[in-house]
mmCIF file of C-alpha atoms in Angstrom:
data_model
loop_
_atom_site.group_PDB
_atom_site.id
_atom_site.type_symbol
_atom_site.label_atom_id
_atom_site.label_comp_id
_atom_site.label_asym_id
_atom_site.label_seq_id
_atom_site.Cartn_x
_atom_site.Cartn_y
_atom_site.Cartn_z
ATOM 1 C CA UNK A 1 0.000 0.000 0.000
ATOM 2 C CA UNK A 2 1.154 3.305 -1.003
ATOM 3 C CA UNK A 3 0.683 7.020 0.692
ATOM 4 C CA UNK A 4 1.544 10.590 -0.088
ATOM 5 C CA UNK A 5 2.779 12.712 2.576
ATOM 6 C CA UNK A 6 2.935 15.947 3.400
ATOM 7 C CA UNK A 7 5.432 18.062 5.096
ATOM 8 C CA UNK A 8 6.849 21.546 6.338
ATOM 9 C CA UNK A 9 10.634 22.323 6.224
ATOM 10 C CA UNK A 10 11.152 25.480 8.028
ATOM 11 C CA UNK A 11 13.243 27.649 10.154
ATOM 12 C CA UNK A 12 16.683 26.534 10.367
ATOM 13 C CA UNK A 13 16.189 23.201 8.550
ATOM 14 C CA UNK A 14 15.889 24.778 5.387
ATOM 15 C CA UNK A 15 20.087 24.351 5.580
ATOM 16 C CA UNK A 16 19.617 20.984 4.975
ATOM 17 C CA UNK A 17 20.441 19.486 1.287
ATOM 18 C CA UNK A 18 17.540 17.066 -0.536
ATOM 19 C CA UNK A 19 19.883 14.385 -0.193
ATOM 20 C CA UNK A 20 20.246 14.946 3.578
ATOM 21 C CA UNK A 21 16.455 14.805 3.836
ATOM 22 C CA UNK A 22 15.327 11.731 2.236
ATOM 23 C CA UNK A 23 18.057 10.002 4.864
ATOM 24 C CA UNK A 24 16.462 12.158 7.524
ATOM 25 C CA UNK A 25 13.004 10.474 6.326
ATOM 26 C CA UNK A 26 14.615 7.554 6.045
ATOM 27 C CA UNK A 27 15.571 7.415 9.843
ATOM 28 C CA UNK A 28 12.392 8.957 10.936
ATOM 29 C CA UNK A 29 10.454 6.258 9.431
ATOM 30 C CA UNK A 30 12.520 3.390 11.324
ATOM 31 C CA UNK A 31 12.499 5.674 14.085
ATOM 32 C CA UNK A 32 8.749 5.586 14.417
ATOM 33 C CA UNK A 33 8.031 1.785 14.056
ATOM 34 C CA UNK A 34 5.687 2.201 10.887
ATOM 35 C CA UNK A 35 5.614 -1.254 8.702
ATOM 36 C CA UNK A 36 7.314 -0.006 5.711
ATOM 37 C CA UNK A 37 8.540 -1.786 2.806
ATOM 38 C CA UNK A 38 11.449 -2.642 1.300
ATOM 39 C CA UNK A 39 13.397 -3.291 -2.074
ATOM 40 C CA UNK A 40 14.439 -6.284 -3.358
ATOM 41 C CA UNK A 41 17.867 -7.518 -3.781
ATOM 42 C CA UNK A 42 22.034 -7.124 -2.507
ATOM 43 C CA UNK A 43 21.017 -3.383 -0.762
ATOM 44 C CA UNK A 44 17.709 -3.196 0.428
ATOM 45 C CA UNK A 45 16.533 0.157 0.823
ATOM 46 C CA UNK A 46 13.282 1.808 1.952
ATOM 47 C CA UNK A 47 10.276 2.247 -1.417
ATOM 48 C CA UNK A 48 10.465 6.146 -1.226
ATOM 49 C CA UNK A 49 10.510 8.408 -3.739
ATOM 50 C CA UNK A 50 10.560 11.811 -3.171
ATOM 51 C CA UNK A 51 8.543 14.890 -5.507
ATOM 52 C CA UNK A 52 10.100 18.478 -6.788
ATOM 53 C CA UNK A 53 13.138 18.590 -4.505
ATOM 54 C CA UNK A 54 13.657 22.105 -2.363
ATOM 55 C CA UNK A 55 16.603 24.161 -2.625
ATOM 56 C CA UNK A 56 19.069 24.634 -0.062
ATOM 57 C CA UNK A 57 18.273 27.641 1.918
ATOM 58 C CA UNK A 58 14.755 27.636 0.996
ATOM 59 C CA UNK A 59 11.638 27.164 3.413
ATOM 60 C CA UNK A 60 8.248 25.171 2.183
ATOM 61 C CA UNK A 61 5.491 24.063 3.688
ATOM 62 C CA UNK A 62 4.140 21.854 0.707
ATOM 63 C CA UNK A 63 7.023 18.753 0.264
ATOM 64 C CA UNK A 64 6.235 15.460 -0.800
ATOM 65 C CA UNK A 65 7.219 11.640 -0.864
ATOM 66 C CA UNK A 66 5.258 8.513 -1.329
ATOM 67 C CA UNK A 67 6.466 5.356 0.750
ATOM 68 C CA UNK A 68 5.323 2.352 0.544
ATOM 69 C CA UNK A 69 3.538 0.196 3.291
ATOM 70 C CA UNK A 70 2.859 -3.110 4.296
ATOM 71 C CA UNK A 71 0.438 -2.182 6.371
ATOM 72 C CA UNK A 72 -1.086 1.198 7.365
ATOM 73 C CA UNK A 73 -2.730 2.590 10.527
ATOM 74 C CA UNK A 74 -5.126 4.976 10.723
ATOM 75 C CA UNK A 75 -3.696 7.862 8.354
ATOM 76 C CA UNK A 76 -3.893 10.095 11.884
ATOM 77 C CA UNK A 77 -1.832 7.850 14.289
ATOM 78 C CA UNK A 78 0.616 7.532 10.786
ATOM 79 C CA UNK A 79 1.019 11.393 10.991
ATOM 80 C CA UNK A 80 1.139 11.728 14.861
ATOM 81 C CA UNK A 81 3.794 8.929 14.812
ATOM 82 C CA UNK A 82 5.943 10.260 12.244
ATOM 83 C CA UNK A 83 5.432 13.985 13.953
ATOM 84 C CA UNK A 84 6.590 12.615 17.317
ATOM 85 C CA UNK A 85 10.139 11.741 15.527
ATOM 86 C CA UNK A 86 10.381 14.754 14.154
ATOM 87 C CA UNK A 87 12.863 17.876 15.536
ATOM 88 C CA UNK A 88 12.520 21.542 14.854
ATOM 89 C CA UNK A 89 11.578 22.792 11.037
ATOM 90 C CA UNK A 90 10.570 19.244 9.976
ATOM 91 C CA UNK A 91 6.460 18.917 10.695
ATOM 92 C CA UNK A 92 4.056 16.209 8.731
ATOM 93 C CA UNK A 93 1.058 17.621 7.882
ATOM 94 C CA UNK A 94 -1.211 15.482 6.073
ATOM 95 C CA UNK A 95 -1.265 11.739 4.751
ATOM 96 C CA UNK A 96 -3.392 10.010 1.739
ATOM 97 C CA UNK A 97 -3.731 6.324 1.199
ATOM 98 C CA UNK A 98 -3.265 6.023 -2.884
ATOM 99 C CA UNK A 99 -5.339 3.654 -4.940
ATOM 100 C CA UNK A 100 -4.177 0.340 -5.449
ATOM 101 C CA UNK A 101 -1.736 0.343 -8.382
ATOM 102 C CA UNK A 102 -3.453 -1.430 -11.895
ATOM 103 C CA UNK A 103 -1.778 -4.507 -13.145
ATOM 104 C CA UNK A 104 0.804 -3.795 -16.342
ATOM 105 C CA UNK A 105 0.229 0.059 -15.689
ATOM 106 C CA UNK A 106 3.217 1.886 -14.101
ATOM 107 C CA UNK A 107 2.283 4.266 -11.434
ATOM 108 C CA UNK A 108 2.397 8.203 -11.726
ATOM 109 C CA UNK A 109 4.912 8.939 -8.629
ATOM 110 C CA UNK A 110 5.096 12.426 -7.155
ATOM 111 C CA UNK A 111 7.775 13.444 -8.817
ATOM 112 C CA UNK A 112 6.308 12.424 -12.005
ATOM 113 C CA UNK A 113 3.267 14.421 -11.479
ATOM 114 C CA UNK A 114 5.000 17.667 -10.728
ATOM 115 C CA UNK A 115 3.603 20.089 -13.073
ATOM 116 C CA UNK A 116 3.788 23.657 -11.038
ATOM 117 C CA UNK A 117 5.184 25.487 -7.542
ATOM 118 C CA UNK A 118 3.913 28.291 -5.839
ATOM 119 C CA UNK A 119 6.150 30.729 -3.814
ATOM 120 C CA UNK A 120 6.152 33.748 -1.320
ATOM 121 C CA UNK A 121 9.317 35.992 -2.538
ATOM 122 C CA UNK A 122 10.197 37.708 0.527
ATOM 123 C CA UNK A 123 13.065 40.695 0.121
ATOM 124 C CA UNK A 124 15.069 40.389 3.232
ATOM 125 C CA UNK A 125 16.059 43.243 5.536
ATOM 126 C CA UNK A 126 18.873 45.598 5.364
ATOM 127 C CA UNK A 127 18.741 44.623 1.181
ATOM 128 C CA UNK A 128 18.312 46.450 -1.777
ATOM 129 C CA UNK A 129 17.086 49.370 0.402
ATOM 130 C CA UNK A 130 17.179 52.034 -2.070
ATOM 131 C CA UNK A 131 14.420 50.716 -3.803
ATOM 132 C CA UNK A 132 10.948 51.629 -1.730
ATOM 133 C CA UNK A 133 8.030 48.963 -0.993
ATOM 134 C CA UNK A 134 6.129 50.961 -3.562
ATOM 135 C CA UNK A 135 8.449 51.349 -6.352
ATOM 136 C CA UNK A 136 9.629 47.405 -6.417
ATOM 137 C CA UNK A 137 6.227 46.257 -6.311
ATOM 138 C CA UNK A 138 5.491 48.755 -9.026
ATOM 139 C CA UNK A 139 8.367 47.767 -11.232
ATOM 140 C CA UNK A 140 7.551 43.754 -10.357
ATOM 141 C CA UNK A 141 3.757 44.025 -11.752
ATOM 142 C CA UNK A 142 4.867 45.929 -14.981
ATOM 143 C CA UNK A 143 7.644 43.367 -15.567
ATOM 144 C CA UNK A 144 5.662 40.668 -15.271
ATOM 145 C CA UNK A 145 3.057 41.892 -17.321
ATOM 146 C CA UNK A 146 4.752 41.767 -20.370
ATOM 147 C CA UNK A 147 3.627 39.280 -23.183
ATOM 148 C CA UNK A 148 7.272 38.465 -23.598
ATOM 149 C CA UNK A 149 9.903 37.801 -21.153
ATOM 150 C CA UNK A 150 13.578 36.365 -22.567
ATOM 151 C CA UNK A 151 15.800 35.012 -20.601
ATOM 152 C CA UNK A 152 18.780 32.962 -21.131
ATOM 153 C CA UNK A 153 18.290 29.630 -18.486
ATOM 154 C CA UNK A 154 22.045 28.490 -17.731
ATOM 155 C CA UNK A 155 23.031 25.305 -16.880
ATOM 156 C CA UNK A 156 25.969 23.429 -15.992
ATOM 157 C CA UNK A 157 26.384 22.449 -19.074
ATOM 158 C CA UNK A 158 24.300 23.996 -21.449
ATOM 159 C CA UNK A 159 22.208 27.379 -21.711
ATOM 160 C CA UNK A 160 18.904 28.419 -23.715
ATOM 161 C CA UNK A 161 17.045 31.328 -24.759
ATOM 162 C CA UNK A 162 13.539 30.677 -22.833
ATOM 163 C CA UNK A 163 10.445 32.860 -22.805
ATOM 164 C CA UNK A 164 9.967 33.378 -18.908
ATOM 165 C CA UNK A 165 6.410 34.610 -19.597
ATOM 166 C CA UNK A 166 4.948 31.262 -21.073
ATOM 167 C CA UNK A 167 5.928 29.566 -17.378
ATOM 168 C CA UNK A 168 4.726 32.297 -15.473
ATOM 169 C CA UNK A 169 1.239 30.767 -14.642
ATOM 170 C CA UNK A 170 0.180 33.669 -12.333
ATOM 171 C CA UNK A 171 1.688 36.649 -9.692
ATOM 172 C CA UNK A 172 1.182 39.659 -7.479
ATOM 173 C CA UNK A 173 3.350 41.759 -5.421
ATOM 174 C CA UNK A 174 0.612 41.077 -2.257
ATOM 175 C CA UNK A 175 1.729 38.158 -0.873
ATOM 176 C CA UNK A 176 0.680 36.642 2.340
ATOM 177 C CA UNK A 177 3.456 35.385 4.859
ATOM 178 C CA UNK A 178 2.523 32.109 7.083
ATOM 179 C CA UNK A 179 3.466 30.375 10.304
ATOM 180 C CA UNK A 180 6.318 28.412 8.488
ATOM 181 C CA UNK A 181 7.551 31.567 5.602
ATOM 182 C CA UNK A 182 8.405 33.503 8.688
ATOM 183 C CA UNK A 183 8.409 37.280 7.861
ATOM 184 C CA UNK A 184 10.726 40.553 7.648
ATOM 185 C CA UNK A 185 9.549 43.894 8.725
ATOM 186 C CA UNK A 186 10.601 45.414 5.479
ATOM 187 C CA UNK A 187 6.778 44.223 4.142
ATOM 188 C CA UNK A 188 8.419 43.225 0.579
ATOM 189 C CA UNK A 189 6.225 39.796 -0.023
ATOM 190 C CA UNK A 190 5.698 39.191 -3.535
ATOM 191 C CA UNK A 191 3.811 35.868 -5.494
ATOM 192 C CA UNK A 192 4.504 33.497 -7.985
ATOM 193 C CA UNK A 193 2.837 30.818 -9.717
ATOM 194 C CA UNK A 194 5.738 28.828 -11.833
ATOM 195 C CA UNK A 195 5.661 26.314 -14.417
ATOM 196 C CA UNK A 196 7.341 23.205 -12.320
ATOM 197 C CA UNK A 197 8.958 19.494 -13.317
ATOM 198 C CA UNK A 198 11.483 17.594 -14.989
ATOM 199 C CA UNK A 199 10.471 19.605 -18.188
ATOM 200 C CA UNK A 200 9.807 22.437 -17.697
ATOM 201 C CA UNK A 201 11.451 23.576 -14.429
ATOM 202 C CA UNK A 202 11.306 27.790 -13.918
ATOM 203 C CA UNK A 203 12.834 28.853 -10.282
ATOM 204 C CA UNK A 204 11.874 31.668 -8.420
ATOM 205 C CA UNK A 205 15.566 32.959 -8.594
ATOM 206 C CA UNK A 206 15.475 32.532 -12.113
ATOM 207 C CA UNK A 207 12.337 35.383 -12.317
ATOM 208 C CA UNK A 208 14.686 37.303 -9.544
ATOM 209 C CA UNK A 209 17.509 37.376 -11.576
ATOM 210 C CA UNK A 210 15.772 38.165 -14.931
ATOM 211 C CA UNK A 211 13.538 40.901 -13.178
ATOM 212 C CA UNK A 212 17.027 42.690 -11.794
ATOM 213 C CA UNK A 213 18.839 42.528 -15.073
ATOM 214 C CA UNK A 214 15.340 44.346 -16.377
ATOM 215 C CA UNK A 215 15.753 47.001 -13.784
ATOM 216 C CA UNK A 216 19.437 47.406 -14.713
ATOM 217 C CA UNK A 217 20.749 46.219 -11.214
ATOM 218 C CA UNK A 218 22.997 43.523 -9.869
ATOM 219 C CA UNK A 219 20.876 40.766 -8.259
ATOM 220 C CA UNK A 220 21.925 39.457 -5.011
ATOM 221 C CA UNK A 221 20.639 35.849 -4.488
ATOM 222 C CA UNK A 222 21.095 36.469 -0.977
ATOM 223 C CA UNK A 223 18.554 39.205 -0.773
ATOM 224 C CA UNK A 224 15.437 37.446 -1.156
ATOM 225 C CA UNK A 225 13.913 34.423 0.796
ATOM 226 C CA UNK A 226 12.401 31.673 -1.172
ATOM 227 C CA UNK A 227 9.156 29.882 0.670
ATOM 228 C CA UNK A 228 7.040 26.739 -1.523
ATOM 229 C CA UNK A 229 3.740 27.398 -1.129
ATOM 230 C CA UNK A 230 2.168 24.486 -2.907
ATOM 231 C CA UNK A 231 2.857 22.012 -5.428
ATOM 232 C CA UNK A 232 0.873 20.520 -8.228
ATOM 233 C CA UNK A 233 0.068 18.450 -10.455
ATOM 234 C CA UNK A 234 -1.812 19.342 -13.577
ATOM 235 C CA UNK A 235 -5.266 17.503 -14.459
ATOM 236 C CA UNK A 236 -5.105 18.209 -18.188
ATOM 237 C CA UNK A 237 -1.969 15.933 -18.269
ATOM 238 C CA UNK A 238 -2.971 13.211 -16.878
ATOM 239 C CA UNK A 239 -0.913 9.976 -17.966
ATOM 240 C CA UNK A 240 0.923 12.461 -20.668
ATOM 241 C CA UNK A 241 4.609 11.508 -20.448
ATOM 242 C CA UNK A 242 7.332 14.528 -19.759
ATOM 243 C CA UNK A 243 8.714 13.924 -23.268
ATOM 244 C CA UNK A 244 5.225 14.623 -24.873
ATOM 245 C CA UNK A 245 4.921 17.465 -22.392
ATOM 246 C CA UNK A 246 8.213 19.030 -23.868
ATOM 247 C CA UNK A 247 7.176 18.138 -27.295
ATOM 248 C CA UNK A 248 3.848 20.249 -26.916
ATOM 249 C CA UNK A 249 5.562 23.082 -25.079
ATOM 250 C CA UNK A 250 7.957 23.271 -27.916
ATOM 251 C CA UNK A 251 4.984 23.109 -30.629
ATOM 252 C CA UNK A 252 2.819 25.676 -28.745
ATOM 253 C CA UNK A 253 -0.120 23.397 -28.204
ATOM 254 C CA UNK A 254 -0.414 22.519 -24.115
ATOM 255 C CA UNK A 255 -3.934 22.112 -23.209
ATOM 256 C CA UNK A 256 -5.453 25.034 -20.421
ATOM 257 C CA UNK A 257 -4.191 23.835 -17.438
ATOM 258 C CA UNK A 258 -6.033 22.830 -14.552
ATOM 259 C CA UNK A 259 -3.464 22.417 -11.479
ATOM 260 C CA UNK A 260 -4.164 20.836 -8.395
ATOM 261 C CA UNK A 261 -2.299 20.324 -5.145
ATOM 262 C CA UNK A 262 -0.522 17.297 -5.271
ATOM 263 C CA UNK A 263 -2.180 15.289 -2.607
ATOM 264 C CA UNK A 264 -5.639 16.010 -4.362
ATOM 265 C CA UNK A 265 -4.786 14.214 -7.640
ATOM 266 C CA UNK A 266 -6.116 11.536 -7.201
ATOM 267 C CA UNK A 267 -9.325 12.601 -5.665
ATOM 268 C CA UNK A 268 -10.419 14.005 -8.697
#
């Protein structure tokens, strides 16, 4: 048996590398005594697999994995037992039981499913301070706004001319802050809605970055806080592979989206 779950990273956990979190799941699942299963073979490991992964330095309070079960309390005592291993800026926050898997079909994991990310951009204090409340929210709306937005997306290995604007599902410079985005007095708390996955994969950095170079000033990735809001998958795709996905993006013709949080897919 398979369930989604839920969490919040937070506070000063958000130092913690992807890597070092699946092994902190990893632990916290022994840790808890839940009847998990395992692989298969020389090196058994836990069935895990984890969805979008968070970058370092970054806050959320909408990560996912799926873990598989051989058997499964009540989806409750699951949470409160994996909550009572947890330490500060790790919290579980909601559990689904998944439908049984159907024969010769593979099944859609989180990650799979990924399709978009929402985030709270928060400008720190002490940063950028020459620009006023006012005038950067201004100057974020009327960038944004524009039908076109190029950008050249850098990797390690390779870069590419994108338009920004065609992953740029929605935004406002109104955020609202939470109990796990924390706050800064400076009241700078912007939104985005971004185009998320293996695919198609737009960072709220990367919007940073390309809104600075618009203004004609040096962005400091240290000047902004980065909080996940929610993740989710996209309804219109369903059981659409990622190459198809990049083959429609590239040919203009992806269907009107209609995104839901990840841990209501399959409630729908």
């Amino acid at each position: 048996m398979e369930v989604r779950i839920k969490f919040a990273k937070y506070d000063t956990m958000k130092f913690i590398s992807h890597l070092d979190v699946m092994r902190y799941f990893q632990k916290a699942v022994r840790r808890s005594g839940l009847d998990v299963a395992y692989s298969e073979g020389f090196n058994p490991h836990q069935i895990m697999s984890f969805a979008a992964p968070l970058g370092v330095g970054q806050t959320s309070e909408s990560e996912y994995f799926d873990i598989e079960l051989k058997t499964v309390p009540s989806l409750q005592e699951l949470v409160d037992r994996l909550n009572a291993t947890m330490t500060d800026g790790m919290k579980i926050l909601a559990a689904e039981l998944l439908p049984p898997p159907v024969p010769q079909v593979k099944r859609e994991t989180a990650m799979a499913l990924v399709a978009a990310s929402s985030y709270l951009v928060m400008r720190k204090d002490d940063y950028d301070t020459d620009l006023t409340k006012e005038d950067l929210e201004q100057k974020f709306v009327a960038f944004l706004s524009q039908s076109s937005i190029p950008f050249v997306k850098k990797s390690k290995k390779t870069e590419a001319e994108i338009d920004l604007a065609q992953f740029i599902f929605d935004y406002n410079a109104q955020g609202n802050t939470t109990e796990f985005s924390g706050e800064y007095e400076n009241g700078v708390v912007f939104y985005l809605l971004l185009s998320a996955g293996s695919v198609n994969n737009v960072k709220p950095d990367t919007v940073m970055e390309a809104f600075y170079a618009h203004m004609g000033k040096k962005y400091n990735p240290y000047a902004y806080q980065f909080h996940r809001l929610e993740t989710y998958a996209d309804l219109s795709l369903r059981k659409v592979s990622q190459a198809e996905i990049a083959r429609m993006v590239k040919e203009g013709k992806m269907p009107e989206r209609n995104l839901v949080p990840l841990m209501e897919y399959h409630q729908r």
